[in-house]
Coordinates of C-alpha atoms and ligand atoms in Angstrom, one line a residue:
M756 CA -26.9 -15.7 -29.7
N757 CA -26.2 -18.1 -27.0
R758 CA -24.3 -17.6 -24.0
K759 CA -21.1 -17.6 -25.3
N760 CA -21.7 -14.7 -28.4
I761 CA -22.9 -12.7 -25.9
D762 CA -19.8 -12.9 -23.8
I763 CA -17.3 -12.1 -26.8
M764 CA -19.8 -9.1 -27.7
R765 CA -19.5 -7.6 -24.9
R766 CA -15.5 -7.8 -24.5
G767 CA -15.0 -5.4 -28.6
R768 CA -16.5 -2.4 -29.8
C769 CA -16.3 -1.0 -33.0
L770 CA -14.6 1.8 -33.9
A771 CA -14.6 2.5 -37.7
Q772 CA -17.9 1.9 -40.1
G773 CA -17.1 0.9 -43.4
Q774 CA -18.0 -1.3 -46.1
H775 CA -17.5 -4.7 -45.7
G776 CA -15.1 -6.4 -47.9
Q777 CA -15.5 -10.2 -49.3
G778 CA -13.1 -11.6 -48.3
P779 CA -11.5 -13.3 -44.1
V780 CA -12.1 -11.7 -41.5
V781 CA -8.4 -10.8 -40.3
Y782 CA -7.4 -10.5 -36.9
W783 CA -4.5 -7.2 -36.7
M784 CA -2.6 -9.2 -33.6
S785 CA 0.3 -7.1 -31.3
R786 CA -0.1 -7.0 -27.7
D787 CA -1.9 -10.1 -26.6
Q788 CA 0.2 -12.7 -29.1
R789 CA -1.6 -15.5 -27.7
V790 CA -3.9 -18.3 -29.2
E791 CA -6.2 -19.6 -26.7
D792 CA -7.7 -16.7 -24.1
N793 CA -7.6 -14.4 -26.7
W794 CA -11.1 -13.1 -27.0
A795 CA -9.9 -11.1 -30.0
L796 CA -9.3 -14.0 -31.8
L797 CA -12.6 -15.5 -30.7
W798 CA -14.1 -11.9 -31.3
A799 CA -13.0 -12.6 -35.4
Q800 CA -13.7 -15.2 -35.6
Q801 CA -17.6 -15.7 -34.9
E802 CA -17.5 -13.0 -37.0
A803 CA -15.7 -15.4 -39.8
L804 CA -18.1 -18.1 -38.4
I805 CA -21.5 -15.8 -39.3
H806 CA -20.5 -15.4 -42.7
Q807 CA -18.2 -18.4 -43.7
K808 CA -15.4 -16.6 -44.6
G809 CA -11.1 -17.5 -43.5
L810 CA -10.2 -16.1 -41.6
I811 CA -5.4 -14.8 -40.7
V812 CA -4.6 -13.6 -37.8
V813 CA -1.6 -10.8 -38.3
F814 CA 2.0 -9.4 -36.6
C815 CA 3.1 -6.4 -38.0
M816 CA 6.5 -6.3 -36.7
I817 CA 8.8 -3.1 -37.0
P818 CA 12.6 -3.9 -36.5
D819 CA 12.5 -0.8 -34.1
Y820 CA 9.4 -0.4 -31.2
P821 CA 11.2 2.0 -29.2
E822 CA 13.4 0.5 -26.6
A823 CA 13.2 -2.9 -27.4
T824 CA 16.8 -5.2 -27.9
S825 CA 17.1 -8.0 -30.0
G826 CA 16.9 -10.6 -26.7
H827 CA 13.3 -8.9 -26.2
Y828 CA 12.4 -9.7 -30.3
S829 CA 14.0 -13.2 -30.0
F830 CA 10.9 -14.0 -27.1
M831 CA 8.9 -12.2 -29.0
R832 CA 9.6 -13.7 -32.2
K833 CA 9.7 -17.5 -30.3
G834 CA 6.1 -17.1 -28.9
L835 CA 4.8 -15.8 -32.5
K836 CA 6.7 -19.5 -34.0
E837 CA 5.2 -21.6 -31.6
L838 CA 1.8 -20.1 -32.7
Q839 CA 2.6 -20.0 -35.8
E840 CA 2.4 -23.8 -35.9
K841 CA -0.9 -23.4 -33.1
L842 CA -3.3 -21.5 -36.0
N843 CA -2.2 -23.6 -38.2
Q844 CA -3.4 -26.5 -36.7
Y845 CA -7.0 -24.8 -36.8
N846 CA -7.4 -23.9 -39.6
I847 CA -6.3 -20.1 -39.2
G848 CA -3.8 -18.2 -41.5
F849 CA -1.1 -16.0 -40.1
R850 CA 1.4 -13.7 -41.4
I851 CA 3.9 -11.2 -40.2
L852 CA 4.1 -8.1 -41.9
E853 CA 7.6 -6.1 -41.6
Q854 CA 6.7 -2.5 -41.2
S855 CA 4.5 -0.5 -39.3
P856 CA 0.6 -1.5 -39.6
D857 CA -1.0 1.9 -40.6
A858 CA 1.8 1.6 -43.6
V859 CA 0.8 -2.2 -44.4
L860 CA -2.4 -2.6 -43.4
P861 CA -4.4 -1.1 -45.9
S862 CA -3.0 -2.2 -48.9
F863 CA -2.4 -5.8 -46.9
L864 CA -6.4 -5.8 -46.3
G865 CA -6.8 -4.5 -49.9
T866 CA -4.4 -8.0 -52.2
I867 CA -7.2 -9.8 -49.7
D868 CA -9.9 -7.7 -50.2
A869 CA -10.6 -8.1 -46.2
R870 CA -13.9 -8.7 -44.6
L871 CA -13.0 -6.5 -41.4
L872 CA -10.4 -6.2 -39.5
V873 CA -10.2 -6.5 -35.4
C874 CA -7.3 -5.3 -33.0
D875 CA -6.9 -5.0 -29.6
F876 CA -6.5 -3.1 -27.0
D877 CA -3.7 -1.1 -26.3
P878 CA -3.4 2.2 -23.5
L879 CA 0.3 2.9 -25.7
R880 CA 0.5 6.1 -27.1
I881 CA 2.1 4.6 -30.6
K882 CA -1.2 2.0 -30.1
Q883 CA -3.2 5.0 -30.4
Q884 CA -1.5 6.9 -33.3
W885 CA -1.7 3.2 -35.6
K886 CA -5.2 3.3 -35.2
K887 CA -6.3 6.4 -35.6
M888 CA -4.2 6.2 -39.0
L889 CA -6.0 3.2 -39.6
I890 CA -9.6 5.0 -39.2
D891 CA -8.7 7.6 -41.1
S892 CA -6.8 5.2 -44.1
L893 CA -9.6 2.1 -43.8
E894 CA -12.5 1.1 -45.5
I895 CA -13.4 -1.4 -44.2
P896 CA -15.3 -2.5 -40.2
L897 CA -12.9 -1.8 -37.9
H898 CA -13.3 -2.9 -34.0
E899 CA -11.6 -3.2 -31.2
V900 CA -11.3 -6.2 -28.5
D901 CA -9.9 -5.4 -24.7
T902 CA -8.5 -9.1 -24.5
H903 CA -5.8 -7.6 -21.8
N904 CA -8.2 -6.1 -18.6
I905 CA -11.0 -7.8 -17.5
V906 CA -13.3 -5.5 -17.9
P907 CA -12.9 -4.0 -20.6
A908 CA -10.5 -0.4 -20.5
W909 CA -13.6 2.0 -21.3
I910 CA -17.0 -0.4 -19.8
I911 CA -14.9 -0.2 -16.1
S912 CA -14.2 3.5 -16.3
D913 CA -14.7 5.9 -18.2
K914 CA -12.0 8.9 -17.0
K915 CA -8.7 8.7 -15.0
E916 CA -9.2 7.3 -11.7
Y917 CA -7.5 8.9 -9.2
A918 CA -6.3 6.4 -7.4
A919 CA -6.3 2.1 -6.5
Y920 CA -9.4 2.5 -4.0
T921 CA -12.3 4.9 -6.3
L922 CA -11.1 2.8 -9.8
R923 CA -11.5 -0.7 -6.8
P924 CA -15.5 -0.6 -5.8
K925 CA -16.5 -0.7 -10.1
I926 CA -14.3 -3.1 -10.7
K927 CA -15.6 -5.2 -7.6
R928 CA -18.9 -4.8 -9.1
V929 CA -18.8 -5.6 -12.1
L930 CA -15.7 -8.6 -11.3
D931 CA -18.3 -11.2 -10.6
D932 CA -19.7 -11.4 -14.1
Y933 CA -16.9 -10.6 -16.0
L934 CA -14.0 -12.9 -14.2
T935 CA -15.7 -16.2 -16.5
D936 CA -14.7 -19.3 -18.3
I937 CA -13.1 -18.4 -21.2
P938 CA -14.3 -19.6 -24.7
A939 CA -12.2 -22.1 -26.8
V940 CA -10.9 -21.5 -30.4
Q941 CA -12.4 -24.4 -33.2
H942 CA -11.1 -25.5 -35.3
H943 CA -12.2 -23.2 -38.6
P944 CA -14.8 -24.9 -41.4
F945 CA -13.9 -21.8 -43.8
N946 CA -10.1 -21.0 -45.7
W947 CA -8.2 -18.8 -46.1
N948 CA -7.9 -19.2 -49.6
H949 CA -4.7 -17.4 -51.0
A950 CA -1.9 -18.1 -51.1
P951 CA -0.2 -21.0 -49.6
L952 CA 1.0 -19.4 -46.3
V953 CA 5.3 -19.8 -45.5
V954 CA 6.4 -19.8 -42.3
P955 CA 7.9 -16.7 -42.0
E956 CA 12.4 -15.3 -43.1
T957 CA 12.1 -13.6 -40.0
L958 CA 10.7 -16.3 -37.7
H959 CA 12.9 -18.9 -39.1
K960 CA 15.7 -17.0 -38.9
E961 CA 15.5 -15.4 -35.3
G962 CA 14.1 -19.3 -34.3
I963 CA 17.2 -21.1 -34.8
A964 CA 19.3 -17.8 -33.9
S965 CA 17.6 -17.6 -30.5
Q966 CA 17.7 -21.1 -30.1
T967 CA 21.8 -20.8 -28.9
T968 CA 22.1 -18.2 -27.0
E969 CA 19.6 -17.5 -23.9
A970 CA 19.1 -14.0 -22.7
Y971 CA 16.6 -15.1 -19.9
P972 CA 17.7 -18.3 -19.0
W973 CA 14.9 -17.8 -16.1
V974 CA 12.2 -17.9 -18.8
Q975 CA 11.2 -19.3 -21.8
A976 CA 9.4 -18.5 -24.4
G977 CA 5.5 -19.2 -25.8
E978 CA 1.8 -19.7 -24.9
A979 CA 2.5 -23.1 -23.4
A980 CA 5.5 -22.4 -20.9
A981 CA 3.2 -19.3 -20.3
S982 CA 0.8 -21.5 -19.4
M983 CA 2.2 -24.2 -17.9
A984 CA 4.6 -21.7 -15.8
A985 CA 0.9 -20.1 -14.3
S986 CA -0.3 -23.9 -13.8
N987 CA 2.7 -23.9 -11.5
F988 CA 2.7 -20.8 -9.8
V989 CA -1.4 -21.6 -8.7
Q990 CA -0.2 -25.1 -7.7
Q991 CA 2.8 -24.6 -5.8
R992 CA 4.0 -20.8 -5.2
L993 CA 0.9 -18.8 -4.3
G994 CA 0.1 -20.1 -1.0
N995 CA 3.2 -18.6 0.1
Y996 CA 2.2 -14.9 -2.0
V997 CA 2.2 -13.1 1.1
K998 CA 4.0 -13.7 3.7
T999 CA 6.6 -13.3 0.4
R1000 CA 6.4 -11.7 -2.1
N1001 CA 8.0 -7.6 -0.7
N1002 CA 11.0 -9.7 -0.2
P1003 CA 13.2 -9.6 -3.3
C1004 CA 16.1 -12.8 -1.6
I1005 CA 13.0 -14.8 -2.3
D1006 CA 11.2 -15.8 -5.5
G1007 CA 7.7 -15.0 -3.6
Q1008 CA 6.4 -13.1 -6.9
S1009 CA 4.8 -14.6 -10.0
G1010 CA 7.4 -14.1 -12.7
L1011 CA 4.8 -14.3 -14.9
S1012 CA 4.8 -10.4 -15.9
P1013 CA 7.1 -11.2 -19.5
Y1014 CA 3.9 -12.8 -20.4
L1015 CA 1.1 -10.7 -18.7
H1016 CA 3.5 -7.7 -20.3
F1017 CA 3.8 -10.2 -24.8
G1018 CA 0.4 -11.1 -24.2
Q1019 CA 1.4 -15.0 -24.1
L1020 CA -0.8 -16.1 -21.3
S1021 CA -4.0 -14.4 -21.0
P1022 CA -5.0 -12.4 -17.0
Q1023 CA -8.3 -13.4 -17.3
R1024 CA -7.7 -17.3 -17.1
L1025 CA -4.6 -16.4 -15.0
A1026 CA -7.5 -14.5 -12.7
W1027 CA -9.4 -17.4 -12.9
M1028 CA -7.0 -20.1 -11.8
V1029 CA -6.8 -17.9 -8.5
S1030 CA -10.7 -17.2 -8.1
R1031 CA -11.1 -21.0 -8.3
S1032 CA -8.4 -22.3 -6.2
D1033 CA -8.2 -23.7 -2.9
L1034 CA -6.1 -21.2 -1.3
P1035 CA -7.3 -19.0 1.4
I1036 CA -9.4 -15.7 -0.3
G1037 CA -7.0 -13.5 2.1
T1038 CA -4.2 -15.1 -0.3
K1039 CA -6.5 -14.6 -3.5
E1040 CA -7.6 -11.4 -2.9
T1041 CA -4.1 -10.2 -2.5
F1042 CA -2.8 -11.5 -5.9
L1043 CA -5.9 -10.2 -7.6
E1044 CA -5.4 -6.7 -6.1
E1045 CA -1.9 -6.5 -8.0
L1046 CA -3.5 -8.4 -11.0
V1047 CA -6.7 -7.3 -11.3
V1048 CA -6.8 -3.6 -9.9
R1049 CA -3.0 -2.4 -10.5
R1050 CA -2.3 -3.4 -13.5
E1051 CA -5.8 -1.9 -14.2
L1052 CA -5.7 1.2 -13.2
A1053 CA -1.7 1.0 -15.1
D1054 CA -4.3 0.9 -18.3
N1055 CA -6.5 3.8 -16.8
F1056 CA -3.9 5.8 -16.4
C1057 CA -2.4 5.4 -19.6
Y1058 CA -5.2 4.9 -20.8
Y1059 CA -7.2 8.4 -19.9
E1060 CA -3.5 10.3 -20.0
S1061 CA -2.1 11.1 -22.6
A1062 CA 0.9 12.4 -20.9
Y1063 CA 1.8 9.3 -18.9
D1064 CA 5.2 9.6 -19.3
R1065 CA 6.4 12.8 -19.2
F1066 CA 5.9 15.3 -15.8
A1067 CA 2.9 16.8 -17.3
G1068 CA 1.6 13.3 -16.3
F1069 CA 1.4 13.7 -12.7
P1070 CA -1.4 15.2 -10.0
D1071 CA -1.1 19.0 -9.3
W1072 CA 0.3 18.4 -5.8
A1073 CA 3.3 16.9 -7.2
R1074 CA 4.0 18.6 -10.0
K1075 CA 3.2 21.9 -7.6
T1076 CA 5.6 19.9 -4.8
L1077 CA 8.6 18.7 -6.7
D1078 CA 8.5 22.8 -8.8
Q1079 CA 9.1 23.9 -4.9
H1080 CA 12.1 21.6 -4.9
R1081 CA 13.3 21.9 -7.9
N1082 CA 16.4 23.8 -7.9
D1083 CA 16.6 21.5 -4.3
K1084 CA 21.1 21.2 -3.7
R1085 CA 21.5 17.2 -4.9
A1086 CA 23.8 15.8 -2.9
Y1087 CA 24.8 13.4 -6.1
V1088 CA 24.2 13.6 -9.8
Y1089 CA 24.7 11.2 -12.9
S1090 CA 24.4 10.8 -16.1
L1091 CA 22.7 8.4 -18.0
A1092 CA 25.6 6.5 -18.6
E1093 CA 26.9 6.1 -14.5
L1094 CA 23.5 4.7 -14.2
E1095 CA 23.8 2.5 -16.4
N1096 CA 26.6 1.0 -15.7
G1097 CA 25.5 0.4 -12.8
I1098 CA 28.3 2.9 -10.7
T1099 CA 26.9 4.7 -8.2
H1100 CA 28.0 5.3 -4.7
E1101 CA 25.6 2.9 -3.2
I1102 CA 25.9 -1.0 -3.5
L1103 CA 22.4 -1.4 -2.8
W1104 CA 21.0 -0.1 -6.2
N1105 CA 24.1 -0.8 -7.8
A1106 CA 23.1 -4.1 -7.3
C1107 CA 19.7 -3.5 -8.4
Q1108 CA 20.9 -2.1 -11.9
Q1109 CA 22.9 -5.5 -12.3
D1110 CA 21.1 -7.2 -11.6
L1111 CA 18.3 -5.6 -13.9
V1112 CA 20.9 -5.2 -17.2
Q1113 CA 21.5 -9.9 -16.5
S1114 CA 18.5 -11.1 -15.2
G1115 CA 16.0 -8.9 -17.5
K1116 CA 14.0 -8.1 -14.3
L1117 CA 14.0 -6.6 -11.2
H1118 CA 11.9 -7.2 -7.9
G1119 CA 8.8 -5.7 -7.3
F1120 CA 9.8 -3.7 -4.0
L1121 CA 13.0 -3.2 -6.0
R1122 CA 11.9 -1.0 -8.5
M1123 CA 10.8 1.3 -5.9
Y1124 CA 13.7 1.8 -4.7
W1125 CA 16.0 1.8 -7.9
A1126 CA 13.5 4.8 -9.2
K1127 CA 13.1 6.9 -6.5
K1128 CA 17.5 7.2 -6.5
I1129 CA 16.7 8.4 -9.9
L1130 CA 14.7 11.1 -8.9
E1131 CA 17.2 11.5 -6.0
W1132 CA 20.6 11.6 -8.5
T1133 CA 18.7 13.0 -11.3
P1134 CA 19.8 17.3 -12.2
D1135 CA 15.2 17.8 -12.5
P1136 CA 12.6 15.5 -12.0
E1137 CA 12.1 15.3 -16.0
T1138 CA 15.2 14.1 -16.2
A1139 CA 14.5 11.7 -13.8
L1140 CA 11.7 10.5 -15.7
E1141 CA 13.3 9.8 -18.7
Y1142 CA 16.2 8.3 -16.8
A1143 CA 14.0 5.6 -15.4
I1144 CA 11.8 5.3 -18.4
T1145 CA 14.7 4.6 -21.0
L1146 CA 16.8 2.0 -18.6
N1147 CA 13.3 0.2 -17.6
D1148 CA 12.4 0.0 -21.4
R1149 CA 15.8 -0.3 -22.0
Y1150 CA 16.9 -3.6 -19.7
S1151 CA 13.5 -4.8 -18.3
L1152 CA 11.7 -7.7 -20.5
D1153 CA 8.2 -7.3 -19.4
G1154 CA 9.0 -3.3 -19.9
R1155 CA 7.3 -1.0 -22.9
D1156 CA 4.8 -1.9 -20.9
P1157 CA 1.3 0.5 -19.1
N1158 CA 2.2 -1.1 -15.8
G1159 CA 6.0 0.0 -16.0
Y1160 CA 5.0 3.8 -16.8
T1161 CA 3.0 4.2 -14.3
G1162 CA 5.2 2.7 -11.7
I1163 CA 7.8 5.1 -12.7
A1164 CA 5.0 7.6 -12.4
W1165 CA 3.6 5.8 -8.6
S1166 CA 8.2 5.9 -8.1
L1167 CA 8.7 9.5 -9.3
G1168 CA 5.3 11.3 -9.7
G1169 CA 2.9 10.4 -6.6
V1170 CA 0.3 9.3 -9.1
H1171 CA -1.8 7.2 -7.7
D1172 CA 0.1 8.1 -4.1
R1173 CA -1.6 10.5 -2.0
A1174 CA 1.8 13.3 -0.2
W1175 CA 3.6 12.4 2.5
R1176 CA 5.8 14.2 5.0
E1177 CA 8.2 16.9 2.8
R1178 CA 11.9 16.8 2.7
S1179 CA 14.4 18.2 0.2
V1180 CA 14.1 17.3 -3.6
F1181 CA 11.4 14.6 -3.0
G1182 CA 9.2 17.3 -2.2
K1183 CA 5.9 15.3 -0.5
I1184 CA 6.7 12.8 -2.4
R1185 CA 6.7 9.1 -0.6
Y1186 CA 10.1 8.9 -0.1
M1187 CA 12.4 4.9 0.4
N1188 CA 15.9 4.3 0.7
E1189 CA 18.6 2.1 1.5
A1190 CA 17.8 1.7 5.2
G1191 CA 14.1 1.2 4.7
C1192 CA 15.2 -1.8 2.2
R1193 CA 17.2 -3.6 5.1
R1194 CA 14.2 -3.1 7.1
K1195 CA 12.8 -5.8 4.7
F1196 CA 15.4 -7.6 3.9
D1197 CA 18.4 -8.7 3.7
V1198 CA 20.4 -6.5 1.3
E1199 CA 23.5 -8.1 2.2
R1200 CA 22.6 -11.6 1.1
Y1201 CA 20.6 -9.6 -2.1
I1202 CA 24.1 -7.9 -3.2
A1203 CA 25.6 -11.2 -3.3
T1204 CA 24.2 -12.9 -5.1
V1205 CA 23.3 -10.5 -7.8
F1206 CA 27.7 -9.9 -8.2
N1207 CA 27.9 -13.9 -7.6
K1208 CA 26.4 -14.8 -10.2
D1209 CA 28.9 -12.9 -12.7
Ligands
FAD1372 P1 3.2 -10.7 -9.2 O1 3.7 -9.5 -7.6 O2 3.5 -11.9 -9.2 O3 1.8 -9.3 -9.9 C1 0.9 -10.0 -10.9 C2 1.1 -9.6 -11.7 O4 0.5 -8.8 -11.1 C3 2.3 -8.9 -12.0 O5 2.8 -9.7 -13.6 C4 1.6 -7.5 -12.9 O6 0.7 -7.3 -14.2 C5 1.2 -7.2 -11.8 N1 0.9 -6.1 -11.1 C6 1.7 -6.0 -9.6 N2 2.1 -5.3 -9.2 C7 1.6 -4.7 -10.9 C8 1.4 -3.1 -10.1 N3 2.5 -2.3 -9.2 N4 1.0 -2.6 -11.4 C9 0.9 -3.1 -11.6 N5 1.0 -3.8 -12.0 C10 1.2 -4.8 -11.0 N6 5.8 -4.4 -14.5 C11 5.7 -4.2 -15.9 O7 5.0 -5.8 -15.7 N7 6.6 -3.9 -16.0 C12 7.3 -3.5 -16.0 O8 7.8 -2.0 -16.9 C13 7.4 -2.5 -14.5 N8 7.9 -1.8 -14.2 C14 8.1 -1.4 -13.0 C15 8.7 -0.1 -12.9 C16 8.3 0.4 -11.3 C17 9.7 1.9 -11.3 C18 7.6 -0.3 -10.5 C19 7.6 0.5 -9.1 C20 7.2 -1.1 -11.0 C21 6.9 -1.6 -12.2 N9 6.5 -3.2 -13.1 C22 6.2 -3.0 -14.0 C23 4.9 -3.5 -11.6 C24 5.2 -4.6 -11.1 O9 6.6 -4.7 -10.1 C25 6.3 -5.6 -11.9 O10 4.6 -5.9 -12.1 C26 6.1 -7.2 -11.2 O11 6.9 -7.2 -9.9 C27 6.2 -8.2 -11.4 O12 6.4 -9.6 -11.3 P2 5.7 -10.4 -11.1 O13 4.7 -10.7 -12.4 O14 6.3 -11.5 -10.2 O15 5.1 -9.4 -10.0
FO1_1373 N1 3.8 -4.6 -31.3 C1 3.5 -4.8 -31.7 O1 2.7 -4.3 -32.6 N2 4.8 -5.6 -33.5 C2 5.7 -5.2 -32.4 O2 6.8 -5.2 -33.5 C3 6.5 -5.0 -30.9 C4 7.8 -5.0 -31.2 C5 7.6 -4.9 -29.5 C6 8.7 -5.7 -28.7 C7 9.3 -5.0 -27.2 C8 8.0 -5.4 -26.6 O3 8.4 -5.8 -25.5 C9 6.8 -5.2 -27.3 C10 6.8 -5.5 -28.0 N3 5.2 -4.4 -29.3 C11 5.2 -4.7 -31.2 C12 4.5 -4.1 -27.8 C13 4.4 -5.3 -27.6 O4 3.2 -5.9 -28.5 C14 3.2 -4.1 -26.5 O5 1.2 -4.9 -27.4 C15 3.3 -3.1 -25.5 O6 4.7 -2.7 -25.4 C16 2.9 -3.2 -25.0 O7 1.6 -2.8 -24.2

């Protein structure tokens, strides 16, 4: 086995044994919607090459992904359309199946007598459930490849980590070994000699429709745009990241989270580009702390904590302190509709909400303040959690992601944080308010920018 094969092999695992079919290898793509820098596709291609089989990628498009809007689907579809064209150039088939994987994959795989099924890794409940059902119903082997984390989530830790300081040393120990360049996918020499693949109707319709109305003008969908945005960030803006990333009035963050969420950009490629750049080590480490440690900590939380989006998922100390302050009088209580419409008494919060709704993004620093106020202004922590997740998932282009559930659990429930000075409603959960924001950046300028966009 050569170095490339070994590198591919350590990114995945076998989820279910089975009887190999005679047909092509199938990669059921879900979280990692890209051709380049995709260990799951490389794994599937390696299997297909060894056994001289065709290779096909399948995406199961469900119409009702939780809290996803037409804008989110449009962004995703544009990326998939580009992906299909690219796969075609590599002689790799592509199919969109418009049902959930557990409902549609077994019969599809049976029809083509698939050799085996490869899937990408995702800690979220919906994906775990789909995989469980597939394990029960498939007769062919199912392999899973983590192409979202640099070190596969099940390798880096076998338990829920307490905080960044417990995961960081585990990552640091192996990062040099895993943070490699990623081999290129090859033109596939074996045909998938089945019915010709046509552009699925959904891609056609949405591709054309969404060209006229751009829901997110600040970010162009697709793998090529993602790669360009990553290069531009590393070459032109990463140098100022340490100084500017906490100021919402400055474009200091990378803005790459939508690409990472939809898998149009490989986190490993981005980390590799950053680590190889000539920038000062401190700058690189600050960015890699977010991209690698914090992001992989979020996957760790969602993977090992099945209640990642519920009060029960908060640590003991946080549940205890929130319970003790459950009956504290709230100075303001807002409904979901009032929050959604951004009509609270605090203009900064309303500006954040409007920013989120209008642009599909909210600056990382403001996300913490935004979520913590929801805890302060709702009747109980369970309601706060429900509202924060609903609004984040509904409006944020990068929502519906482990980073979102973990960021909200950090803000409302002390996950990966520690106890702070006790106060009303929050108990010992870290507090944030508008005055704190004023100390960090020009609040009036931010508010004016948001409301003048109308
Ligand atoms: P950059 O600062 O450029 O960071 C680069 C990448 O590092 C990010 O794209 C992300 O993948 C990772 N990263 C950065 N900060 C964090 C963090 N705190 N935790 C985990 N990974 C991080 N992130 C999402 O991707 N989707 C969400 O829905 C989401 N919701 C959040 C909600 C709340 C209440 C909080 C506090 C945080 C949330 N985050 C979420 C995490 C973080 O705020 C965003 O990842 C970041 O602001 C995205 O912008 P960027 O890509 O420009 O970040
Ligand atoms: N994944 C799928 O496999 N099929 C879908 O139809 C689908 C829709 C979708 C819509 C919005 C969105 O933000 C994500 C969506 N995803 C879908 C999942 C996504 O690929 C991610 O894997 C998870 O949301 C985060 O891990």
